[in-house]
PDB file of C-alpha atoms in Angstrom:
ATOM      1  CA  LEU A   1      -0.136  -0.058  -0.010  1.00 43.00           C
ATOM      2  CA  TYR A   2       2.946   2.308  -0.478  1.00 43.00           C
ATOM      3  CA  TRP A   3       0.915   4.346  -3.093  1.00 43.00           C
ATOM      4  CA  LEU A   4      -1.523   5.104  -0.546  1.00 49.00           C
ATOM      5  CA  TYR A   5       0.427   7.170   1.798  1.00 48.00           C
ATOM      6  CA  LYS A   6       2.992   9.881   1.126  1.00 48.00           C
ATOM      7  CA  PRO A   7       6.453   8.579   2.317  1.00 48.00           C
ATOM      8  CA  GLY A   8       7.977  10.593   5.029  1.00 47.00           C
ATOM      9  CA  LEU A   9       4.917  12.530   5.828  1.00 46.00           C
ATOM     10  CA  VAL A  10       3.904  10.588   9.015  1.00 43.00           C
ATOM     11  CA  SER A  11       7.301  11.128  10.714  1.00 41.00           C
ATOM     12  CA  THR A  12       7.257  15.037  10.054  1.00 43.00           C
ATOM     13  CA  MET A  13       3.419  15.157  11.156  1.00 44.00           C
ATOM     14  CA  ALA A  14       4.062  13.683  14.574  1.00 42.00           C
ATOM     15  CA  SER A  15       5.879  16.650  15.934  1.00 44.00           C
ATOM     16  CA  LYS A  16       3.747  19.278  14.227  1.00 52.00           C
ATOM     17  CA  ARG A  17       0.246  20.124  13.844  1.00 59.00           C
ATOM     18  CA  VAL A  18      -1.734  17.996  11.507  1.00 56.00           C
ATOM     19  CA  ALA A  19      -2.001  20.280   8.478  1.00 57.00           C
ATOM     20  CA  THR A  20      -2.907  17.995   5.664  1.00 62.00           C
ATOM     21  CA  THR A  21      -3.811  14.393   5.219  1.00 65.00           C
ATOM     22  CA  ALA A  22      -1.156  11.794   4.901  1.00 75.00           C
ATOM     23  CA  VAL A  23      -3.335   9.661   2.543  1.00 81.00           C
ATOM     24  CA  ASN A  24      -3.102  10.127  -1.238  1.00 86.00           C
ATOM     25  CA  TRP A  25      -6.833  10.392  -1.947  1.00 88.00           C
ATOM     26  CA  ALA A  26      -6.589  10.808  -5.812  1.00 89.00           C
ATOM     27  CA  GLU A  27      -4.394   7.550  -6.176  1.00 89.00           C
ATOM     28  CA  PHE A  28      -6.837   5.738  -3.582  1.00 88.00           C
ATOM     29  CA  SER A  29      -9.700   6.928  -5.596  1.00 89.00           C
ATOM     30  CA  ALA A  30      -8.166   5.640  -9.059  1.00 90.00           C
ATOM     31  CA  ARG A  31      -7.738   2.285  -7.406  1.00 88.00           C
ATOM     32  CA  MET A  32     -11.128   1.780  -5.871  1.00 89.00           C
ATOM     33  CA  PRO A  33     -13.402  -0.907  -7.606  1.00 90.00           C
ATOM     34  CA  GLU A  34     -16.620   0.576  -8.986  1.00 91.00           C
ATOM     35  CA  GLY A  35     -18.865  -1.295  -6.517  1.00 91.00           C
ATOM     36  CA  GLN A  36     -16.741   0.154  -3.552  1.00 92.00           C
ATOM     37  CA  ARG A  37     -17.162   3.866  -4.609  1.00 91.00           C
ATOM     38  CA  GLU A  38     -20.234   4.821  -2.281  1.00 93.00           C
ATOM     39  CA  PHE A  39     -18.187   3.256   0.717  1.00 93.00           C
ATOM     40  CA  PHE A  40     -15.083   5.149  -0.231  1.00 92.00           C
ATOM     41  CA  ARG A  41     -17.002   8.449  -0.507  1.00 93.00           C
ATOM     42  CA  ALA A  42     -18.233   7.748   3.131  1.00 95.00           C
ATOM     43  CA  PHE A  43     -15.016   6.890   4.377  1.00 93.00           C
ATOM     44  CA  LYS A  44     -13.391  10.249   2.833  1.00 93.00           C
ATOM     45  CA  THR A  45     -16.051  12.335   4.071  1.00 94.00           C
ATOM     46  CA  ARG A  46     -15.718  10.958   7.609  1.00 94.00           C
ATOM     47  CA  SER A  47     -11.939  11.293   7.351  1.00 90.00           C
ATOM     48  CA  ASP A  48     -12.285  15.099   6.068  1.00 90.00           C
ATOM     49  CA  GLN A  49     -14.599  15.449   9.180  1.00 92.00           C
ATOM     50  CA  PHE A  50     -12.023  14.380  11.550  1.00 89.00           C
ATOM     51  CA  LEU A  51      -9.411  16.608   9.736  1.00 86.00           C
ATOM     52  CA  ALA A  52     -11.753  19.542  10.013  1.00 88.00           C
ATOM     53  CA  ALA A  53     -12.277  18.919  13.774  1.00 89.00           C
ATOM     54  CA  VAL A  54      -8.425  18.837  14.616  1.00 85.00           C
ATOM     55  CA  GLN A  55      -8.038  21.979  12.310  1.00 85.00           C
ATOM     56  CA  SER A  56     -10.759  23.983  14.158  1.00 87.00           C
ATOM     57  CA  LYS A  57      -8.708  23.684  17.459  1.00 85.00           C
ATOM     58  CA  PRO A  58      -6.006  26.119  18.122  1.00 82.00           C
ATOM     59  CA  ALA A  59      -2.424  24.958  17.512  1.00 77.00           C
ATOM     60  CA  GLU A  60      -1.228  26.002  21.200  1.00 78.00           C
ATOM     61  CA  LEU A  61      -3.199  26.039  24.372  1.00 77.00           C
ATOM     62  CA  PRO A  62      -4.735  29.499  24.942  1.00 82.00           C
ATOM     63  CA  ALA A  63      -2.544  31.678  27.404  1.00 85.00           C
ATOM     64  CA  ILE A  64      -3.917  32.156  30.719  1.00 87.00           C
ATOM     65  CA  ASN A  65      -4.851  35.864  31.498  1.00 89.00           C
ATOM     66  CA  TRP A  66      -3.416  35.896  34.954  1.00 89.00           C
ATOM     67  CA  GLU A  67      -4.217  39.674  35.340  1.00 90.00           C
ATOM     68  CA  THR A  68      -7.944  38.769  35.083  1.00 89.00           C
ATOM     69  CA  TYR A  69      -7.840  36.238  38.074  1.00 89.00           C
ATOM     70  CA  ARG A  70      -5.669  38.778  39.990  1.00 89.00           C
ATOM     71  CA  ARG A  71      -8.268  41.281  39.989  1.00 87.00           C
ATOM     72  CA  THR A  72     -11.025  38.969  41.082  1.00 87.00           C
ATOM     73  CA  LEU A  73      -9.182  36.458  43.544  1.00 86.00           C
ATOM     74  CA  GLY A  74      -6.325  38.352  44.915  1.00 81.00           C
ATOM     75  CA  ALA A  75      -2.779  38.723  43.988  1.00 84.00           C
ATOM     76  CA  GLY A  76      -1.185  36.242  46.463  1.00 88.00           C
ATOM     77  CA  LEU A  77      -3.515  33.244  45.529  1.00 89.00           C
ATOM     78  CA  VAL A  78      -2.953  33.773  41.651  1.00 90.00           C
ATOM     79  CA  ASP A  79       0.662  34.215  42.067  1.00 91.00           C
ATOM     80  CA  ASP A  80       0.886  30.845  43.967  1.00 91.00           C
ATOM     81  CA  PHE A  81      -1.347  29.147  41.097  1.00 90.00           C
ATOM     82  CA  GLN A  82       0.888  30.797  38.393  1.00 91.00           C
ATOM     83  CA  LYS A  83       4.065  29.571  40.055  1.00 92.00           C
ATOM     84  CA  GLN A  84       2.549  25.883  40.378  1.00 90.00           C
ATOM     85  CA  TYR A  85       1.316  26.154  36.707  1.00 89.00           C
ATOM     86  CA  ASP A  86       4.633  27.235  35.261  1.00 87.00           C
ATOM     87  CA  THR A  87       6.361  24.415  37.471  1.00 88.00           C
ATOM     88  CA  LEU A  88       3.926  21.825  36.368  1.00 85.00           C
ATOM     89  CA  LYS A  89       4.557  22.938  32.541  1.00 80.00           C
ATOM     90  CA  LYS A  90       8.293  22.420  33.278  1.00 80.00           C
ATOM     91  CA  ALA A  91       7.821  19.145  34.988  1.00 80.00           C
ATOM     92  CA  VAL A  92       5.601  17.418  32.405  1.00 79.00           C
ATOM     93  CA  PRO A  93       7.747  17.445  29.229  1.00 76.00           C
ATOM     94  CA  TYR A  94       6.374  16.762  25.867  1.00 73.00           C
ATOM     95  CA  PRO A  95       6.213  13.108  25.469  1.00 76.00           C
ATOM     96  CA  LYS A  96       9.253  11.561  24.130  1.00 78.00           C
ATOM     97  CA  ASP A  97       9.820   8.327  22.136  1.00 79.00           C
ATOM     98  CA  GLY A  98      11.376   6.244  24.987  1.00 80.00           C
ATOM     99  CA  ASN A  99      11.275   3.079  23.298  1.00 85.00           C
ATOM    100  CA  ASN A 100      12.299   4.208  19.918  1.00 86.00           C
ATOM    101  CA  LEU A 101       9.083   3.267  18.208  1.00 87.00           C
ATOM    102  CA  MET A 102       9.143   5.842  15.598  1.00 87.00           C
ATOM    103  CA  SER A 103      12.424   4.409  14.296  1.00 89.00           C
ATOM    104  CA  LYS A 104      11.011   0.854  14.245  1.00 91.00           C
ATOM    105  CA  VAL A 105       7.922   2.178  12.568  1.00 90.00           C
ATOM    106  CA  GLU A 106      10.057   3.824   9.997  1.00 91.00           C
ATOM    107  CA  SER A 107      12.268   0.575   9.601  1.00 93.00           C
ATOM    108  CA  GLU A 108       9.360  -1.388   9.118  1.00 94.00           C
ATOM    109  CA  GLU A 109       7.788   1.017   6.457  1.00 92.00           C
ATOM    110  CA  GLN A 110      11.163   0.837   4.560  1.00 94.00           C
ATOM    111  CA  ALA A 111      11.021  -3.094   4.817  1.00 95.00           C
ATOM    112  CA  SER A 112       7.547  -3.137   3.606  1.00 94.00           C
ATOM    113  CA  LEU A 113       8.403  -0.855   0.828  1.00 93.00           C
ATOM    114  CA  GLN A 114      11.250  -3.193  -0.168  1.00 95.00           C
ATOM    115  CA  ALA A 115       8.763  -6.025  -0.063  1.00 95.00           C
ATOM    116  CA  VAL A 116       6.220  -4.097  -2.407  1.00 94.00           C
ATOM    117  CA  LYS A 117       9.037  -3.474  -4.593  1.00 95.00           C
ATOM    118  CA  VAL A 118       9.693  -7.224  -4.985  1.00 96.00           C
ATOM    119  CA  ALA A 119       6.133  -7.899  -5.292  1.00 96.00           C
ATOM    120  CA  ILE A 120       5.812  -5.464  -7.957  1.00 95.00           C
ATOM    121  CA  THR A 121       8.903  -6.998  -9.781  1.00 95.00           C
ATOM    122  CA  ALA A 122       7.351 -10.538  -9.509  1.00 96.00           C
ATOM    123  CA  THR A 123       4.063  -9.235 -10.766  1.00 96.00           C
ATOM    124  CA  GLN A 124       5.616  -7.625 -13.805  1.00 96.00           C
ATOM    125  CA  LYS A 125       7.497 -10.658 -14.712  1.00 95.00           C
ATOM    126  CA  SER A 126       4.238 -12.612 -14.528  1.00 94.00           C
ATOM    127  CA  MET A 127       2.418  -9.942 -16.667  1.00 95.00           C
ATOM    128  CA  GLU A 128       5.370 -10.350 -19.222  1.00 94.00           C
ATOM    129  CA  ARG A 129       4.893 -14.262 -19.205  1.00 91.00           C
ATOM    130  CA  SER A 130       1.100 -13.663 -19.770  1.00 92.00           C
ATOM    131  CA  ARG A 131       1.689 -11.305 -22.543  1.00 93.00           C
ATOM    132  CA  TYR A 132       4.175 -13.808 -24.328  1.00 88.00           C
ATOM    133  CA  VAL A 133       1.442 -16.749 -23.932  1.00 86.00           C
ATOM    134  CA  LEU A 134      -1.515 -14.353 -25.170  1.00 90.00           C
ATOM    135  CA  GLU A 135       0.783 -13.451 -28.259  1.00 88.00           C
ATOM    136  CA  ARG A 136       1.293 -17.013 -29.020  1.00 83.00           C
ATOM    137  CA  ILE A 137      -2.345 -17.848 -28.506  1.00 84.00           C
ATOM    138  CA  GLU A 138      -3.060 -15.036 -30.865  1.00 87.00           C
ATOM    139  CA  LEU A 139      -0.677 -16.683 -33.591  1.00 83.00           C
ATOM    140  CA  LEU A 140      -2.447 -19.877 -33.502  1.00 81.00           C
ATOM    141  CA  PRO A 141      -4.348 -20.976 -36.511  1.00 80.00           C
ATOM    142  CA  PRO A 142      -8.154 -21.156 -36.386  1.00 81.00           C
ATOM    143  CA  GLN A 143      -9.407 -24.144 -34.375  1.00 77.00           C
ATOM    144  CA  ASP A 144     -11.012 -25.880 -37.360  1.00 77.00           C
ATOM    145  CA  GLU A 145      -7.249 -25.888 -39.079  1.00 75.00           C
ATOM    146  CA  MET A 146      -5.786 -27.413 -35.906  1.00 73.00           C
ATOM    147  CA  ASP A 147      -4.859 -31.001 -35.533  1.00 71.00           C
ATOM    148  CA  MET A 148      -3.471 -32.833 -32.396  1.00 66.00           C
ATOM    149  CA  ALA A 149      -0.034 -33.435 -33.980  1.00 67.00           C
ATOM    150  CA  PRO A 150       2.636 -32.792 -31.370  1.00 62.00           C
ATOM    151  CA  ASP A 151       4.452 -30.895 -33.799  1.00 70.00           C
ATOM    152  CA  VAL A 152       1.762 -27.940 -33.897  1.00 71.00           C
ATOM    153  CA  HIS A 153       2.018 -27.469 -30.310  1.00 70.00           C
ATOM    154  CA  ALA A 154       5.773 -27.237 -30.526  1.00 72.00           C
ATOM    155  CA  ALA A 155       5.959 -24.944 -33.177  1.00 74.00           C
ATOM    156  CA  TYR A 156       3.802 -22.232 -31.389  1.00 73.00           C
ATOM    157  CA  PHE A 157       5.226 -23.164 -27.775  1.00 72.00           C
ATOM    158  CA  PRO A 158       8.728 -24.289 -28.402  1.00 72.00           C
ATOM    159  CA  ASP A 159       9.698 -23.954 -24.691  1.00 71.00           C
ATOM    160  CA  GLU A 160       6.876 -26.222 -23.630  1.00 70.00           C
ATOM    161  CA  ALA A 161       7.528 -28.567 -26.464  1.00 67.00           C
ATOM    162  CA  VAL A 162       7.888 -32.471 -25.480  1.00 65.00           C
ATOM    163  CA  ASP A 163      11.572 -33.578 -25.349  1.00 66.00           C
ATOM    164  CA  ALA A 164      11.714 -36.286 -28.041  1.00 63.00           C
ATOM    165  CA  LYS A 165      14.909 -37.864 -26.303  1.00 68.00           C
ATOM    166  CA  ASN A 166      13.388 -38.037 -22.868  1.00 66.00           C
ATOM    167  CA  PRO A 167       9.606 -38.225 -23.409  1.00 64.00           C
ATOM    168  CA  THR A 168       7.260 -38.059 -20.721  1.00 65.00           C
ATOM    169  CA  THR A 169       4.414 -40.557 -20.071  1.00 64.00           C
ATOM    170  CA  PHE A 170       0.739 -40.353 -19.651  1.00 64.00           C
ATOM    171  CA  TRP A 171      -1.287 -41.671 -16.976  1.00 66.00           C
ATOM    172  CA  PRO A 172      -1.642 -44.749 -16.271  1.00 65.00           C
ATOM    173  CA  HIS A 173       2.131 -44.732 -17.370  1.00 63.00           C
ATOM    174  CA  THR A 174       1.797 -48.208 -19.204  1.00 64.00           C
ATOM    175  CA  PRO A 175       4.144 -49.016 -22.119  1.00 62.00           C
ATOM    176  CA  SER A 176       1.346 -48.545 -24.610  1.00 60.00           C
ATOM    177  CA  LEU A 177       0.840 -44.855 -23.644  1.00 54.00           C
ATOM    178  CA  GLY A 178       4.455 -43.775 -23.324  1.00 52.00           C
ATOM    179  CA  LYS A 179       7.992 -45.023 -23.263  1.00 49.00           C
ATOM    180  CA  ALA A 180       8.232 -47.614 -20.784  1.00 44.00           C
ATOM    181  CA  GLY A 181      11.191 -47.712 -18.637  1.00 45.00           C
ATOM    182  CA  PRO A 182      12.271 -49.054 -15.292  1.00 46.00           C
ATOM    183  CA  HIS A 183      11.636 -45.546 -13.686  1.00 45.00           C
ATOM    184  CA  TRP A 184       7.901 -45.484 -15.030  1.00 43.00           C
ATOM    185  CA  TRP A 185       6.638 -48.937 -14.996  1.00 42.00           C
ATOM    186  CA  PRO A 186       7.892 -52.478 -14.958  1.00 47.00           C
ATOM    187  CA  GLU A 187       8.384 -54.326 -18.175  1.00 50.00           C
ATOM    188  CA  GLU A 188       5.430 -56.073 -19.203  1.00 49.00           C
ATOM    189  CA  LYS A 189       5.978 -59.859 -19.380  1.00 50.00           C
ATOM    190  CA  LYS A 190       5.190 -61.805 -22.505  1.00 48.00           C
TER     191      LYS A 190
END
C-alpha cells in the first residue's frame, strides 16, 4: 500500500500540527473498484470531518490571562497558582519516544516498501509471461485448421514442447501410452 501514503509525511506530522492528510486520495480513488465507490466516499467524508475537527482547534493552548484572575481572586493566591502552573509545565515534558518506536515504525515502513518493490517486480514478470502466452495464442491457426499433431504445439510453444529424447508418459504410465522404462513401469511380461 505504498501508493496510499506519502512517504516521510507521517514522521514529520508527529511533531507538528496536522495540516494535511497523509493519504493520497487521488491515487486511492483511482484504485477503488466501482462497487466500492459509495463506501469510499463515506470513508473520505468521515476522514475529512476528523481533519476539520482537528484544524478547528488552536495549535497551541490559549494563554491564561493571570491579570484577570488577580483582580477577582487576589494577587497572592493567583501568584501561587501561576508559579505552580509554570512549574507543572516544566515538570511535564512533551512526550518522548522512549522505546524508540518511531524508528521501528520507519524501519518497518522501509522493509515493507522493499517487499512491495519485490512483489511489483514479480507481478511485472508474471505479466510479461502472460503477454508472451497471449501473443502465442493469437498466432495459433483457427480451431478448425488445428490438429492434434505434437509438432503444432511445439511450433507455437517451443519452450513447452515435448522432449523427443526423454518423452514423458501419460497416466496410467503403461508402455502403450508412453515410453516404458524402469523408472516408470515395470517391463510387461510376455
